[in-house]
Coordinates of C-alpha atoms in Angstrom, one line a residue:
M136 CA -30.4 -9.5 -18.9
N137 CA -27.8 -9.1 -22.2
G138 CA -25.3 -10.9 -23.7
V139 CA -22.8 -8.1 -22.4
L140 CA -23.9 -8.3 -18.6
L141 CA -24.3 -11.1 -17.8
A142 CA -20.7 -12.1 -19.1
L143 CA -19.5 -9.3 -16.3
V144 CA -22.0 -11.2 -13.7
A145 CA -19.9 -14.3 -14.9
Y146 CA -16.9 -13.0 -14.3
V147 CA -17.3 -11.3 -11.3
V148 CA -18.6 -15.3 -10.1
L149 CA -15.4 -16.7 -11.2
Q150 CA -13.0 -13.9 -9.6
F151 CA -15.6 -14.9 -6.5
A152 CA -14.4 -18.5 -7.3
V153 CA -11.5 -18.4 -7.3
G154 CA -11.7 -16.2 -4.1
V155 CA -13.5 -18.9 -2.4
W156 CA -11.0 -21.4 -3.4
F157 CA -7.8 -20.0 -2.3
S158 CA -9.7 -19.0 1.3
R159 CA -10.1 -22.4 2.8
A160 CA -7.6 -23.0 4.0
M161 CA -7.6 -19.6 5.5
Q162 CA -8.2 -20.1 9.0
T163 CA -7.0 -17.2 11.7
E164 CA -6.9 -13.3 11.5
A165 CA -3.5 -12.8 10.4
D166 CA -4.3 -15.8 7.3
Y167 CA -7.0 -13.5 6.0
I168 CA -5.2 -10.3 6.2
I169 CA -1.2 -10.3 5.7
A170 CA -2.0 -13.8 3.7
G171 CA 0.7 -15.3 6.4
R172 CA 3.5 -13.2 4.9
R173 CA 3.0 -15.6 2.0
L174 CA 3.1 -14.0 -1.3
G175 CA 6.1 -14.3 -3.7
I176 CA 7.3 -10.9 -5.8
G177 CA 5.5 -11.5 -8.6
L178 CA 2.3 -11.4 -5.8
V179 CA 2.5 -8.5 -4.7
T180 CA 4.2 -6.5 -7.7
F181 CA 0.6 -7.3 -9.9
S182 CA -1.5 -7.4 -6.7
V183 CA 0.2 -3.0 -5.9
F184 CA -0.7 -2.5 -9.4
S185 CA -4.4 -4.0 -9.5
T186 CA -4.7 -2.5 -6.2
Y187 CA -3.9 1.2 -7.8
F188 CA -5.2 1.1 -11.5
G189 CA -9.1 1.4 -10.7
A190 CA -12.3 2.8 -12.1
E191 CA -10.8 6.7 -12.5
A192 CA -7.2 5.8 -13.6
I193 CA -8.7 3.6 -17.1
V194 CA -11.7 5.9 -17.4
A195 CA -11.1 9.2 -15.5
T196 CA -6.9 9.9 -16.4
A197 CA -7.8 9.3 -20.5
G198 CA -11.0 11.8 -20.0
S199 CA -9.0 14.5 -18.7
V200 CA -6.2 14.0 -21.0
H201 CA -8.6 15.1 -23.2
E202 CA -10.3 17.8 -21.5
K203 CA -6.5 19.6 -21.3
G204 CA -3.7 17.5 -22.4
L205 CA -0.9 15.6 -21.1
S206 CA -1.5 17.9 -18.4
G207 CA -4.1 15.8 -17.9
A208 CA -1.9 12.7 -16.7
L209 CA -0.4 14.5 -13.9
V210 CA -2.2 13.5 -11.6
D211 CA -2.6 9.8 -12.3
P212 CA -0.5 7.8 -13.8
F213 CA 2.4 10.5 -13.5
A214 CA 1.7 11.2 -9.6
Y215 CA 0.3 8.7 -7.8
A216 CA 3.8 6.9 -9.4
A217 CA 5.8 8.5 -7.9
A218 CA 3.9 7.9 -5.1
I219 CA 4.4 4.1 -5.1
L220 CA 8.0 3.9 -6.4
L221 CA 9.0 6.2 -3.4
V222 CA 7.1 3.3 -1.3
A223 CA 8.8 0.9 -2.8
V224 CA 12.2 2.1 -2.1
F225 CA 12.0 4.0 1.5
F226 CA 9.0 2.6 3.3
A227 CA 8.4 -1.7 2.5
A228 CA 11.4 -2.9 3.7
R229 CA 12.1 -0.5 6.4
L230 CA 8.0 -1.2 7.6
W231 CA 8.0 -5.3 6.5
R232 CA 11.3 -6.1 8.8
A233 CA 8.9 -4.4 11.1
D234 CA 7.0 -7.5 12.1
L235 CA 3.5 -5.5 10.8
V236 CA -0.1 -7.0 10.8
T237 CA -1.0 -3.9 10.5
F238 CA -0.4 -0.6 9.5
A239 CA -2.3 1.2 11.8
D240 CA 0.5 -1.6 14.4
F241 CA 3.5 0.6 13.6
F242 CA 1.8 3.9 15.4
R243 CA 1.1 1.8 18.6
V244 CA 4.1 0.7 18.9
R245 CA 6.0 4.3 17.6
Y246 CA 3.9 6.3 19.6
S247 CA 1.6 4.3 21.5
P248 CA -1.8 2.8 21.6
G249 CA -4.2 6.1 21.2
V250 CA -2.1 7.2 17.8
E251 CA -2.5 4.0 16.7
R252 CA -6.4 4.3 17.3
L253 CA -7.5 7.9 16.4
V254 CA -4.4 6.8 12.5
V255 CA -7.5 4.1 11.8
L256 CA -10.0 6.6 12.3
V257 CA -8.4 8.7 10.6
L258 CA -7.8 6.9 7.5
L259 CA -11.2 5.1 7.9
P260 CA -13.1 7.8 5.5
G261 CA -10.9 8.3 3.0
S262 CA -10.7 3.9 1.9
V263 CA -14.1 4.1 1.9
L264 CA -14.9 7.3 -0.1
W265 CA -12.4 4.7 -2.4
A266 CA -14.3 1.7 -2.4
A267 CA -17.2 4.2 -3.2
A268 CA -16.2 5.9 -6.5
Q269 CA -15.3 2.4 -7.3
V270 CA -18.4 1.0 -6.3
R271 CA -20.6 3.8 -8.0
A272 CA -18.3 3.5 -11.1
F273 CA -19.1 -0.2 -11.7
G274 CA -22.6 0.1 -11.1
Q275 CA -21.8 2.7 -13.9
V276 CA -20.4 -0.1 -16.0
L277 CA -23.3 -2.5 -15.5
S278 CA -25.8 0.6 -16.1
A279 CA -23.9 1.1 -19.7
N280 CA -24.8 -2.1 -21.0
S281 CA -28.2 -3.1 -19.7
T282 CA -31.3 -2.1 -18.8
L283 CA -30.7 -1.5 -15.0
S284 CA -31.3 1.8 -13.3
L285 CA -28.3 3.3 -11.8
S286 CA -29.3 3.0 -8.7
T287 CA -30.1 -0.5 -8.7
A288 CA -26.8 -0.7 -10.6
I289 CA -25.5 0.5 -8.2
G290 CA -27.3 -1.5 -5.3
L291 CA -26.3 -4.8 -7.3
A292 CA -22.6 -3.9 -7.9
A293 CA -22.0 -3.1 -3.3
L294 CA -23.6 -6.9 -3.1
L295 CA -21.2 -8.6 -6.4
V296 CA -18.2 -6.4 -5.2
G297 CA -19.2 -6.5 -1.3
V298 CA -19.7 -10.4 -0.7
Y299 CA -16.7 -10.4 -3.5
S300 CA -14.4 -8.3 -0.7
V301 CA -16.2 -10.9 2.6
V302 CA -15.2 -14.4 1.1
G303 CA -11.1 -12.6 0.4
G304 CA -9.0 -12.7 2.2
L305 CA -5.4 -11.0 1.1
L306 CA -3.7 -14.4 -0.3
A307 CA -7.4 -14.5 -2.4
D308 CA -7.5 -11.1 -3.3
A309 CA -3.8 -11.1 -4.5
V310 CA -4.3 -15.2 -7.2
T311 CA -7.0 -12.7 -8.4
D312 CA -5.2 -9.2 -8.7
L313 CA -3.1 -11.6 -10.8
I314 CA -5.5 -12.9 -13.2
Q315 CA -7.2 -8.6 -13.6
G316 CA -4.1 -8.0 -14.1
V317 CA -3.5 -9.1 -16.9
V318 CA -7.0 -9.2 -18.0
V319 CA -6.9 -5.1 -17.9
M320 CA -3.3 -5.2 -19.6
V321 CA -4.7 -7.5 -22.1
G322 CA -7.9 -5.3 -23.1
L323 CA -6.9 -2.5 -22.7
S324 CA -4.8 -3.1 -25.2
I325 CA -6.8 -4.7 -27.4
L326 CA -8.4 -1.1 -27.3
G327 CA -5.2 1.7 -27.7
L328 CA -4.6 -0.7 -30.6
A329 CA -8.1 -1.0 -32.3
V330 CA -7.6 3.1 -31.7
V331 CA -3.8 3.2 -33.5
H332 CA -5.0 0.1 -36.3
H333 CA -8.2 2.7 -37.4
M334 CA -6.2 6.3 -37.2
G335 CA -3.1 3.4 -40.2
S336 CA -0.5 4.2 -37.1
F337 CA 1.1 4.8 -34.3
T338 CA 2.6 7.7 -35.6
A339 CA -0.2 9.1 -38.1
A340 CA -2.6 9.3 -34.6
L341 CA -0.1 11.2 -32.5
A342 CA 0.5 13.1 -35.8
I343 CA -3.0 15.1 -35.5
V344 CA -3.0 15.6 -32.4
P345 CA -2.6 19.6 -32.2
P346 CA 1.0 20.8 -30.9
E347 CA -0.4 22.5 -27.6
R348 CA -1.5 18.8 -26.0
L349 CA 1.3 17.1 -26.2
A350 CA 3.0 20.4 -23.7
F351 CA 3.1 18.8 -20.4
G352 CA 2.4 22.6 -19.3
F353 CA 0.6 23.1 -15.2
D354 CA -2.4 24.5 -14.8
G355 CA -2.9 27.1 -12.5
S356 CA 0.0 28.3 -10.5
L357 CA 3.1 27.3 -9.2
L358 CA 1.4 26.4 -5.6
K359 CA -1.4 24.8 -7.2
T360 CA 0.2 22.4 -8.8
L361 CA 1.9 21.3 -6.0
E362 CA -1.0 21.1 -4.1
T363 CA -2.1 18.3 -6.8
I364 CA 0.2 16.7 -7.0
A365 CA 1.1 16.6 -3.0
V366 CA -2.1 15.5 -3.2
P367 CA -1.9 11.7 -4.7
V368 CA 2.1 11.1 -3.1
C369 CA 1.6 11.8 0.9
G370 CA -2.1 10.4 0.6
T371 CA -0.4 6.6 -1.1
I372 CA 3.1 7.2 1.4
V373 CA 0.6 6.9 3.7
A374 CA -2.5 5.1 2.1
V375 CA -3.7 1.0 4.3
E376 CA -4.5 -0.3 0.5
L377 CA -0.8 0.2 -0.6
V378 CA 0.8 -0.4 2.9
S379 CA -0.7 -3.9 3.8
R380 CA 0.0 -5.2 -0.1
F381 CA 3.7 -5.6 0.6
L382 CA 2.8 -6.8 4.8
G383 CA 1.9 -9.8 3.1
A384 CA 5.4 -10.4 1.2
R385 CA 7.5 -13.3 2.6
S386 CA 10.7 -10.9 3.4
G387 CA 11.7 -7.2 3.3
H388 CA 13.4 -7.8 0.0
D389 CA 10.0 -8.8 -2.0
A390 CA 8.4 -6.1 -0.6
A391 CA 10.8 -3.8 -1.9
W392 CA 11.2 -4.9 -5.6
G393 CA 6.9 -6.4 -6.0
T394 CA 6.3 -2.8 -5.3
L395 CA 8.2 -1.2 -7.5
I396 CA 7.7 -3.2 -10.4
G397 CA 4.2 -2.4 -9.5
G398 CA 4.9 1.6 -9.5
V399 CA 6.8 1.3 -12.5
M400 CA 4.7 -1.1 -14.7
Y401 CA 1.0 0.8 -13.0
V402 CA 2.6 4.5 -15.6
L403 CA 3.2 2.2 -18.4
V404 CA 0.5 0.7 -18.8
G405 CA -1.4 4.1 -18.1
Q406 CA 0.3 5.0 -20.7
I407 CA -3.1 3.5 -22.7
P408 CA -5.5 5.8 -21.4
I409 CA -2.5 9.7 -21.4
F410 CA -2.7 8.0 -25.2
L411 CA -6.7 7.7 -26.2
G412 CA -7.5 10.8 -24.4
L413 CA -5.2 12.9 -26.2
V414 CA -6.7 11.5 -29.5
G415 CA -10.6 11.5 -28.7
P416 CA -10.8 14.7 -29.5
V417 CA -10.4 13.8 -32.9
L418 CA -11.7 10.7 -33.0
M419 CA -14.7 12.3 -31.4
P420 CA -15.3 15.9 -32.0
D421 CA -18.6 15.8 -30.2
L422 CA -18.0 14.6 -27.2
K423 CA -20.0 16.6 -24.2
D424 CA -18.9 14.0 -20.7
A425 CA -15.0 13.3 -21.1
E426 CA -15.2 10.6 -18.6
Q427 CA -17.0 8.6 -21.7
I428 CA -14.8 9.1 -23.8
V429 CA -13.4 5.5 -23.2
P430 CA -16.6 3.8 -23.2
K431 CA -17.7 5.9 -26.4
L432 CA -13.5 4.0 -28.3
A433 CA -14.3 0.8 -27.2
S434 CA -18.4 0.9 -27.8
A435 CA -17.2 2.7 -31.9
Y436 CA -14.3 0.3 -32.3
L437 CA -13.7 -3.3 -31.1
T438 CA -16.2 -6.0 -32.6
P439 CA -18.7 -6.8 -29.9
V440 CA -16.4 -10.0 -28.2
L441 CA -14.0 -8.0 -28.0
H442 CA -16.1 -5.3 -26.6
V443 CA -17.0 -8.2 -23.6
I444 CA -13.3 -8.3 -23.1
F445 CA -12.1 -5.0 -22.8
T446 CA -15.7 -4.3 -20.5
G447 CA -14.2 -7.1 -19.2
A448 CA -11.4 -5.2 -18.3
V449 CA -12.6 -2.3 -16.8
V450 CA -14.7 -4.8 -14.2
S451 CA -11.5 -6.2 -12.9
A452 CA -9.7 -3.0 -12.4
I453 CA -13.4 -2.1 -10.0
L454 CA -12.8 -5.2 -8.3
S455 CA -9.4 -4.4 -7.6
A456 CA -9.5 -1.3 -6.2
V457 CA -12.5 -1.9 -4.5
H458 CA -11.9 -5.1 -3.0
A459 CA -8.1 -3.6 -1.5
A460 CA -10.7 -0.6 -0.4
L461 CA -12.9 -2.5 1.6
H462 CA -10.4 -5.0 3.4
A463 CA -7.1 -3.3 3.7
P464 CA -9.7 -1.1 6.4
A465 CA -11.7 -3.4 8.2
A466 CA -9.0 -4.9 8.8
Q467 CA -7.2 -2.4 10.9
V468 CA -11.0 -1.8 12.4
S469 CA -11.4 -4.6 13.3
H470 CA -7.4 -5.5 14.1
N471 CA -6.9 -2.4 15.9
L472 CA -9.8 -1.6 17.3
L473 CA -12.5 -4.3 18.1
T474 CA -10.2 -7.0 19.2
R475 CA -8.9 -4.1 22.1
L476 CA -11.7 -3.5 23.2
I477 CA -12.7 -7.2 23.4
P478 CA -9.2 -8.7 23.8
K479 CA -10.7 -12.5 24.3
M480 CA -11.8 -13.4 21.3
S481 CA -10.7 -16.3 20.1
D482 CA -8.8 -16.7 16.2
L483 CA -11.4 -17.2 14.6
H484 CA -13.8 -15.1 16.4
R485 CA -11.6 -12.3 15.4
L486 CA -11.0 -13.3 11.4
W487 CA -15.3 -13.5 11.5
S488 CA -14.8 -10.5 12.7
V489 CA -12.9 -8.6 10.3
R490 CA -14.8 -9.8 7.6
L491 CA -18.1 -8.5 9.5
T492 CA -16.2 -5.1 9.7
V493 CA -16.2 -5.7 5.9
A494 CA -19.2 -6.3 4.8
V495 CA -20.8 -3.0 7.3
L496 CA -18.1 -1.1 5.6
A497 CA -19.4 -1.7 1.9
G498 CA -22.6 -1.0 3.2
V499 CA -21.4 1.9 3.9
A500 CA -19.8 2.7 0.9
Y501 CA -23.1 1.6 -1.7
V502 CA -25.3 4.4 0.1
L503 CA -21.8 7.0 -0.6
A504 CA -22.1 5.7 -4.0
L505 CA -25.9 6.6 -4.7
T506 CA -25.6 9.8 -3.4
S507 CA -22.5 11.0 -4.9
E508 CA -22.6 13.0 -7.9
T509 CA -19.2 12.0 -9.2
I510 CA -16.4 9.5 -8.7
K511 CA -13.8 12.1 -8.7
D512 CA -15.2 14.0 -6.4
L513 CA -14.7 11.0 -4.0
V514 CA -11.4 9.6 -5.4
E515 CA -9.9 13.4 -4.8
T516 CA -11.2 13.3 -0.9
A517 CA -10.1 9.9 -0.8
S518 CA -6.5 11.5 -1.6
A519 CA -6.4 14.5 0.9
F520 CA -8.5 13.1 4.3
G521 CA -7.3 13.0 7.0
S522 CA -3.3 12.0 5.6
A523 CA -1.5 14.9 6.2
G524 CA -0.6 14.8 9.3
V525 CA -0.6 11.1 9.0
F526 CA 2.3 12.1 6.3
V527 CA 4.3 13.8 8.6
V528 CA 3.9 11.5 12.1
T529 CA 4.6 8.1 9.5
V530 CA 7.7 10.1 8.5
F531 CA 8.8 11.2 11.9
G532 CA 8.2 8.2 13.4
L533 CA 10.3 6.0 11.2
F534 CA 13.5 7.8 10.3
T535 CA 13.5 9.7 13.7
N536 CA 13.9 9.5 17.4
Y537 CA 12.2 12.7 17.7
G538 CA 8.5 13.1 18.5
S539 CA 6.8 11.4 20.5
A540 CA 2.9 10.3 21.2
T541 CA 1.6 13.9 22.3
S542 CA 3.7 15.5 18.9
A543 CA 1.5 12.4 17.3
Y544 CA -1.1 13.8 18.0
A545 CA -1.4 17.6 17.6
A546 CA 0.0 17.2 13.6
I547 CA -3.0 13.9 12.9
C548 CA -5.4 16.4 14.3
T549 CA -3.8 19.9 13.6
G550 CA -4.1 18.2 9.5
V551 CA -7.0 17.1 9.8
V552 CA -8.7 20.7 11.2
V553 CA -6.9 23.0 8.5
W554 CA -7.6 20.7 5.6
A555 CA -10.7 21.3 6.2
V556 CA -11.1 24.1 6.7
G557 CA -9.4 25.2 4.1
R558 CA -10.5 23.6 2.6
W559 CA -14.9 23.3 3.5
G560 CA -15.1 26.1 5.4
L561 CA -12.4 29.0 3.2
H562 CA -12.6 27.0 0.3
L563 CA -8.5 28.1 -0.1
E564 CA -6.6 27.4 -2.7
T565 CA -3.8 25.1 -1.3
P566 CA -5.8 23.0 2.4
Y567 CA -3.7 20.4 1.7
L568 CA -0.1 22.5 1.7
L569 CA -2.0 24.2 4.2
A570 CA -2.8 20.9 5.9
L571 CA 1.0 19.4 5.6
A572 CA 2.5 22.6 7.4
G573 CA 0.5 22.2 10.3
A574 CA 1.1 18.5 10.9
M575 CA 4.8 19.8 10.9
G576 CA 4.4 22.9 12.5
A577 CA 2.5 21.1 16.1
Y578 CA 4.8 18.4 16.0
F579 CA 8.0 20.4 15.7
A580 CA 5.8 22.6 18.3
V581 CA 5.1 20.0 20.7
A582 CA 8.2 18.1 20.7
I583 CA 10.1 20.9 21.9
Y584 CA 8.5 22.4 24.4
Q585 CA 8.6 18.2 25.6
L586 CA 5.1 18.4 26.8
Q587 CA 4.2 14.9 26.9
Q588 CA 6.4 11.5 28.3
P589 CA 9.4 11.0 26.9
C590 CA 9.3 9.8 23.3
K591 CA 9.9 5.8 23.1
P592 CA 13.2 5.3 20.8
A593 CA 12.7 5.2 17.3
A594 CA 15.0 2.0 17.8
T595 CA 11.7 -0.7 19.1
I596 CA 10.9 -0.5 15.3
K597 CA 13.0 -3.1 13.9
T598 CA 14.4 -1.7 10.9

């Protein structure tokens, strides 16, 4: 085991120790899932930032910009950051005031227990795919810095993040997110400054970038561009990973402002991978795999010590993202499914139910990471899977009295079916836009003809 791998493992163990320390007083399910609603603006901010600034925000974004120029940044960071800011302004405080333990609780209160269970099941695959993408990215980092094969490295990565996620609840995660967020910003800044220093100045670096690569154009038709934007925006707005971060805030004010600042940090720090992607073709003209541009630049322009720090930053981004991707859906499976089946569970049993569910999902994520070919495919599928219908139901349920349980069933099921058939069956260019339109049409149609019991008024949701 070489020095870099030892340093990475030691760093993960340190984060594990921090998680254990802050998990000592955790005694109930609510402590684990929403940190007893004790997170201030600072912890919410870094938790939101670190949850979304994962491996793809560093590696995949730089690779996309390397291939397409500035247009490659349309999805990440710009579309994802826009979604986080929309959540901060319109959703965070309203959902926090609804006094929820999980996002799925909203659908039980507004619609019905059946809709609650359906939402858990529909959003679960996307979260696990997201976790699998992070596990695979972690495995690639470990493999690249050691003699381990990729499959062995992915197995080790899954074990490390699985144990790390089982132990720490939201409070422990928020504290480690603070540490990891700082490490990410420092590590990326070091690499960015090293590249600028090598090229003389920031102005000189941009001066050698061809003008056409600095043009923010659209790749494809208008509908294709809207499809590209809609997937991350709508998918992020209803992502349980994001919602779980601000539900643990001390107040609706802290939930909204913490999410807002986290979104601003996301887009600002995201400029560094964009810069690296823009100058990459000049510095690495023979690079065959665009997603290798950041690791290759780090290897070429950083000293061994700084390279270890940067690699730790990438691992930090992965740890935060994968913990949220396992913790949030596991909380919903346990709280909204398992404890409904066994309502007489004690607080201790509820706590361990969530932890065991995290362990199971970590195992599933490992299998997916091992059998998938690219991180990009996992992330794209995770963002789109099942979110179209849930987005429509969330917006109508949170902001109107219109529609009820049957409308919600129709919208969610229509969204899933239309997207799946459009993408995998018909190979359409815009399956997600069609899924959104289909889900909205289904919601309206069922509500208009009143094919279900009278709707539950939105006044039951405390906003």
